[in-house]
Coordinates of C-alpha atoms in Angstrom, one line a residue:
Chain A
X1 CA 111.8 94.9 181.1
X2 CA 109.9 92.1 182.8
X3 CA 109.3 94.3 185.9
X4 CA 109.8 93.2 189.3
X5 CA 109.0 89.2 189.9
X6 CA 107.4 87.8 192.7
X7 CA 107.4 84.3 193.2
X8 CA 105.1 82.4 194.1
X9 CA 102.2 83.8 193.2
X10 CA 100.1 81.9 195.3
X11 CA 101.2 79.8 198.4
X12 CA 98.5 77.3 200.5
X13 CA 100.6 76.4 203.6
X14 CA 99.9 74.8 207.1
X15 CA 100.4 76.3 210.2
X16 CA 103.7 75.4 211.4
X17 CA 105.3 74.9 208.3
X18 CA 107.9 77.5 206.8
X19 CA 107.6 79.7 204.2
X20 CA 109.9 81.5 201.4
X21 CA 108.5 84.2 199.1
X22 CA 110.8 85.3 196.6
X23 CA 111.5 88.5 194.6
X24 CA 113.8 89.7 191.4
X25 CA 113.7 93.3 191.6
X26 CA 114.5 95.4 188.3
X27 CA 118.1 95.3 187.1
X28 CA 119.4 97.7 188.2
X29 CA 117.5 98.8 190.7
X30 CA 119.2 99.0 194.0
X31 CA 116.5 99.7 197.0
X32 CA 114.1 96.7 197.7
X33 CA 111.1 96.7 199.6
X34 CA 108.5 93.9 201.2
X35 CA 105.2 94.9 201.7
X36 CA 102.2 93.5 203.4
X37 CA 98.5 93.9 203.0
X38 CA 95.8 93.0 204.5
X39 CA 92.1 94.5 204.5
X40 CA 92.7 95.2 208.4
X41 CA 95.9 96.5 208.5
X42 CA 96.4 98.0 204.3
X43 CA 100.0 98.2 203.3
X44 CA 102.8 97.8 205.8
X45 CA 106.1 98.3 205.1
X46 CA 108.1 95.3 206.3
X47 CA 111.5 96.0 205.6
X48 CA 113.7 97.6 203.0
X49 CA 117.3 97.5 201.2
X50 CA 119.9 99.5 199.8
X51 CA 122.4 98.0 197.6
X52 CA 121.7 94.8 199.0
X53 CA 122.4 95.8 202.6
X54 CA 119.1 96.2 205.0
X55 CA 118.4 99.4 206.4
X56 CA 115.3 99.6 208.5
X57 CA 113.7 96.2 209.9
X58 CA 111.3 97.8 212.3
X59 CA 108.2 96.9 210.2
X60 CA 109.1 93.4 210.8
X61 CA 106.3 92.0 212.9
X62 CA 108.2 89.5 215.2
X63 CA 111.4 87.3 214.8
X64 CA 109.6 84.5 212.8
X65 CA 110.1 87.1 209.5
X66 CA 113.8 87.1 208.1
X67 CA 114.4 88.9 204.9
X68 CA 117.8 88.4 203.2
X69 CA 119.2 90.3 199.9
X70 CA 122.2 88.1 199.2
X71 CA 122.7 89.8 195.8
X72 CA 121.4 92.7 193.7
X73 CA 118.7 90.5 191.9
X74 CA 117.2 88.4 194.4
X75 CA 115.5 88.8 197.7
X76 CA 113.9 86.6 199.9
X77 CA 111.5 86.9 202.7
X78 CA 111.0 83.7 204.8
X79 CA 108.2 83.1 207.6
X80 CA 108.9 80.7 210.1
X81 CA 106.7 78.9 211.5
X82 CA 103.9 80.5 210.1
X83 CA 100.6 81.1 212.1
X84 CA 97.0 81.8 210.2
X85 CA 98.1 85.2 210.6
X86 CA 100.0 85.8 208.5
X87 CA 97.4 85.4 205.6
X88 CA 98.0 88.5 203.4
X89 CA 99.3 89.7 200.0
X90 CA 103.2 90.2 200.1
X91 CA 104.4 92.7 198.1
X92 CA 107.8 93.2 196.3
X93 CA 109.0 96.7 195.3
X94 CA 112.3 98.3 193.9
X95 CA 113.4 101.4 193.0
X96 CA 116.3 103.0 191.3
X97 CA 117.8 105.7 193.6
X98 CA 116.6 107.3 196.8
X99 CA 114.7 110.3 196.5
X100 CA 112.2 111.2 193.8
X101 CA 112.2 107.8 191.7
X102 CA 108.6 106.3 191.9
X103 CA 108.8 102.2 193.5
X104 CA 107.5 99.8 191.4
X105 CA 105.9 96.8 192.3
X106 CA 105.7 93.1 192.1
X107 CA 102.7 91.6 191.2
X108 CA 102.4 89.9 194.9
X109 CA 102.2 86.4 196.5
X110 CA 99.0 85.5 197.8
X111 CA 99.4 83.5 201.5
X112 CA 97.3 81.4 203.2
X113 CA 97.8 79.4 206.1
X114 CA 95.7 77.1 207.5
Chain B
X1 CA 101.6 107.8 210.2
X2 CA 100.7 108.6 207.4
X3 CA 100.3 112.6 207.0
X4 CA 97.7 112.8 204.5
X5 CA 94.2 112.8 204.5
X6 CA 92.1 111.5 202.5
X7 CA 87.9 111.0 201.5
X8 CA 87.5 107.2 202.0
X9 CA 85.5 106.7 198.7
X10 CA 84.2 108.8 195.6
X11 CA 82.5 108.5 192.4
X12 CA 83.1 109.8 188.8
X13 CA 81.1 109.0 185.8
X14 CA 82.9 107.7 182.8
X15 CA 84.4 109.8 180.7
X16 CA 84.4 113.1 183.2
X17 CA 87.8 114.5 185.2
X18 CA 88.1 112.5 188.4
X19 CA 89.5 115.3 191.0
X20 CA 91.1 113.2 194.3
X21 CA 91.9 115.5 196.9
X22 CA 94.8 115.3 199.4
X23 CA 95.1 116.9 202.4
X24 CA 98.7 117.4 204.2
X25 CA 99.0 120.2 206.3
X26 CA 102.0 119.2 208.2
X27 CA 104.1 118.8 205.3
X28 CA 107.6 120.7 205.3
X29 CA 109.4 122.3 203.3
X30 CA 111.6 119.4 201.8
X31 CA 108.7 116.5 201.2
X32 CA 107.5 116.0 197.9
X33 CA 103.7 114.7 197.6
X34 CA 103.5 111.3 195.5
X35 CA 100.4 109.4 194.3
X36 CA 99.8 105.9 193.7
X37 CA 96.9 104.0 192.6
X38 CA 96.6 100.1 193.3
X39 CA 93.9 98.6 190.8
X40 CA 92.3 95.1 192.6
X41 CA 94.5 92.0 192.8
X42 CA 97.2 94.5 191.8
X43 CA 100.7 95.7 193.1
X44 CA 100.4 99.8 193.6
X45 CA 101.1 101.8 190.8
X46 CA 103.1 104.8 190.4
X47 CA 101.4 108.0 189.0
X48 CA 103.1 111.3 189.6
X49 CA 104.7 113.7 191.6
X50 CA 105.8 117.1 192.8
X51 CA 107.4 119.6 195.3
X52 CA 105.6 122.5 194.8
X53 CA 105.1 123.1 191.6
X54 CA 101.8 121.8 189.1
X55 CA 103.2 118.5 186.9
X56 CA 101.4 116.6 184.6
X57 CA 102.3 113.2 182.5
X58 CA 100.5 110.6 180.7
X59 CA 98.6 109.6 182.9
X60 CA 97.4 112.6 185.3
X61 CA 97.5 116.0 186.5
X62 CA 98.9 117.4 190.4
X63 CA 97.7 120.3 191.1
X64 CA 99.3 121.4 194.5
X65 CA 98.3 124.5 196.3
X66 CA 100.6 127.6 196.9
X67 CA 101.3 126.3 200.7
X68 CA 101.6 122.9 200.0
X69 CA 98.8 121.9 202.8
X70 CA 96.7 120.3 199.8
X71 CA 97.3 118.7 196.2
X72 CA 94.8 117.4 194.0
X73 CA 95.1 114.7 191.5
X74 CA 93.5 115.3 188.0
X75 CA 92.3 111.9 185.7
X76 CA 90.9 113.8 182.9
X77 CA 89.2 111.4 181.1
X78 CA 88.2 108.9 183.5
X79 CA 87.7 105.5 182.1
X80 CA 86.2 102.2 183.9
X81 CA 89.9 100.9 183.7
X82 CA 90.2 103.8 186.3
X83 CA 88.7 102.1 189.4
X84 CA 91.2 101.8 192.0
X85 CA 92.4 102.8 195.4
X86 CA 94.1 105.9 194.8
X87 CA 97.2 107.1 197.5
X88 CA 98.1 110.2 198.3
X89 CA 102.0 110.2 200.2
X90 CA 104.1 112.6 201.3
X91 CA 107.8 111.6 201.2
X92 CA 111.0 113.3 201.6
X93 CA 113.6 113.5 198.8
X94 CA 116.4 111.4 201.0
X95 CA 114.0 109.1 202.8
X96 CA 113.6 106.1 201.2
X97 CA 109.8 104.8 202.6
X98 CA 107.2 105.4 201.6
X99 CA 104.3 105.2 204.0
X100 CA 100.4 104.1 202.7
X101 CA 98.0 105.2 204.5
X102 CA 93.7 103.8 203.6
X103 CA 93.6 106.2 200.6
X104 CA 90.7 107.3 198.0
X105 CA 88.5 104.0 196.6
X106 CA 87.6 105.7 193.2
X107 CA 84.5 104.3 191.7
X108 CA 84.2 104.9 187.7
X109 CA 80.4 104.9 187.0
X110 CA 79.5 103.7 183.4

């Protein structure tokens, strides 16, 4: 099992311009999560899905972040326009059930804008 | 909020049990207590974890008290490969998030 992909690893972007991170969860996983981090703030739950259907949102700083699932094996989380602020490592995560299953996680996409 | 508390930072020489403790006194009756650790330039990593009872896998040891108000985590052999931030969560079984707060920065000493 390849685990969960993140893609791409690293993004250099100007201010202004839009961004799309990507992520294949596990197969057959079916809850996804997007994660943030940054040494202010640590990890911050963004938003999450379950079977491809988003559930809670309220992590979601403002409406410039969209997340979509549009099918069990892909998910996408798009910034636009991005602002220097949003510098941080994006995290992928899935799981296979709710309740006691452990998430696992992407390796991350690095973000800069300038 | 994330309901644990944790030391900010320790420090285990190599080859000794590194012992993270967990503080959740407000934990009820239906949240388990997870652990994660998230090695630098690394996603977080699943470890272990329980309800109520001690558990133990390949990787560690949870040792959780009789009232539940504190856990420790158990590395018994602590190697260098061991330095991490190490996070202590409490979740419940049907809720899907799972909250980070700053956790432990374990420092393997050589």
């Amino acid at each position: 099992d390849a685990g969960v992909i993140q893609s791409p690893r690293h993004e250099v972007t100007e201010m202004g311009q839009e961004v799309t991170l990507r992520c294949k969860p596990i197969s057959g996983h079916n809850s996804l999560f997007w994660y943030r981090q940054t040494m202010m703030r640590g990890l911050e739950l963004l938003i999450y899905f379950n079977n491809n259907v988003p559930i809670d949102d309220s992590g979601m700083p403002e409406d410039r972040f969209s997340a979509k699932m549009p099918n069990a094996s892909f998910s996408t989380l798009k910034i636009q326009p991005s602002e220097p602020r949003d510098s941080a490592v994006y995290f992928c995560a899935s799981s296979l059930t709710r309740g006691h299953d452990g998430y696992t996680f992407g390796s991350g996409t690095r973000l800069t804008v300038v | 909020d994330a309901k644990t508390t944790q030391p900010p930072s320790m420090d285990c020489a190599e080859g000794r049990a590194a012992n993270l403790p967990c503080n959740h006194s407000t934990i009820s009756g239906n949240e388990y207590v997870y652990w994660y650790r998230q090695i630098h330039s690394q996603g977080p990593q699943y470890i272990i974890h329980g309800l109520k009872n001690n558990e133990t896998n390949e990787m560690a040891s949870l040792i959780i008290t009789e009232d539940r108000k504190s856990s420790t985590l158990i590395l018994p052999h602590a190697t260098l490969r061991d330095t991490a931030v190490y996070y202590c969560i409490v979740r419940a079984n049907r809720d899907d998030k799972i909250i980070f707060g700053k956790g432990t920065r374990l420092h393997i000493l050589p």
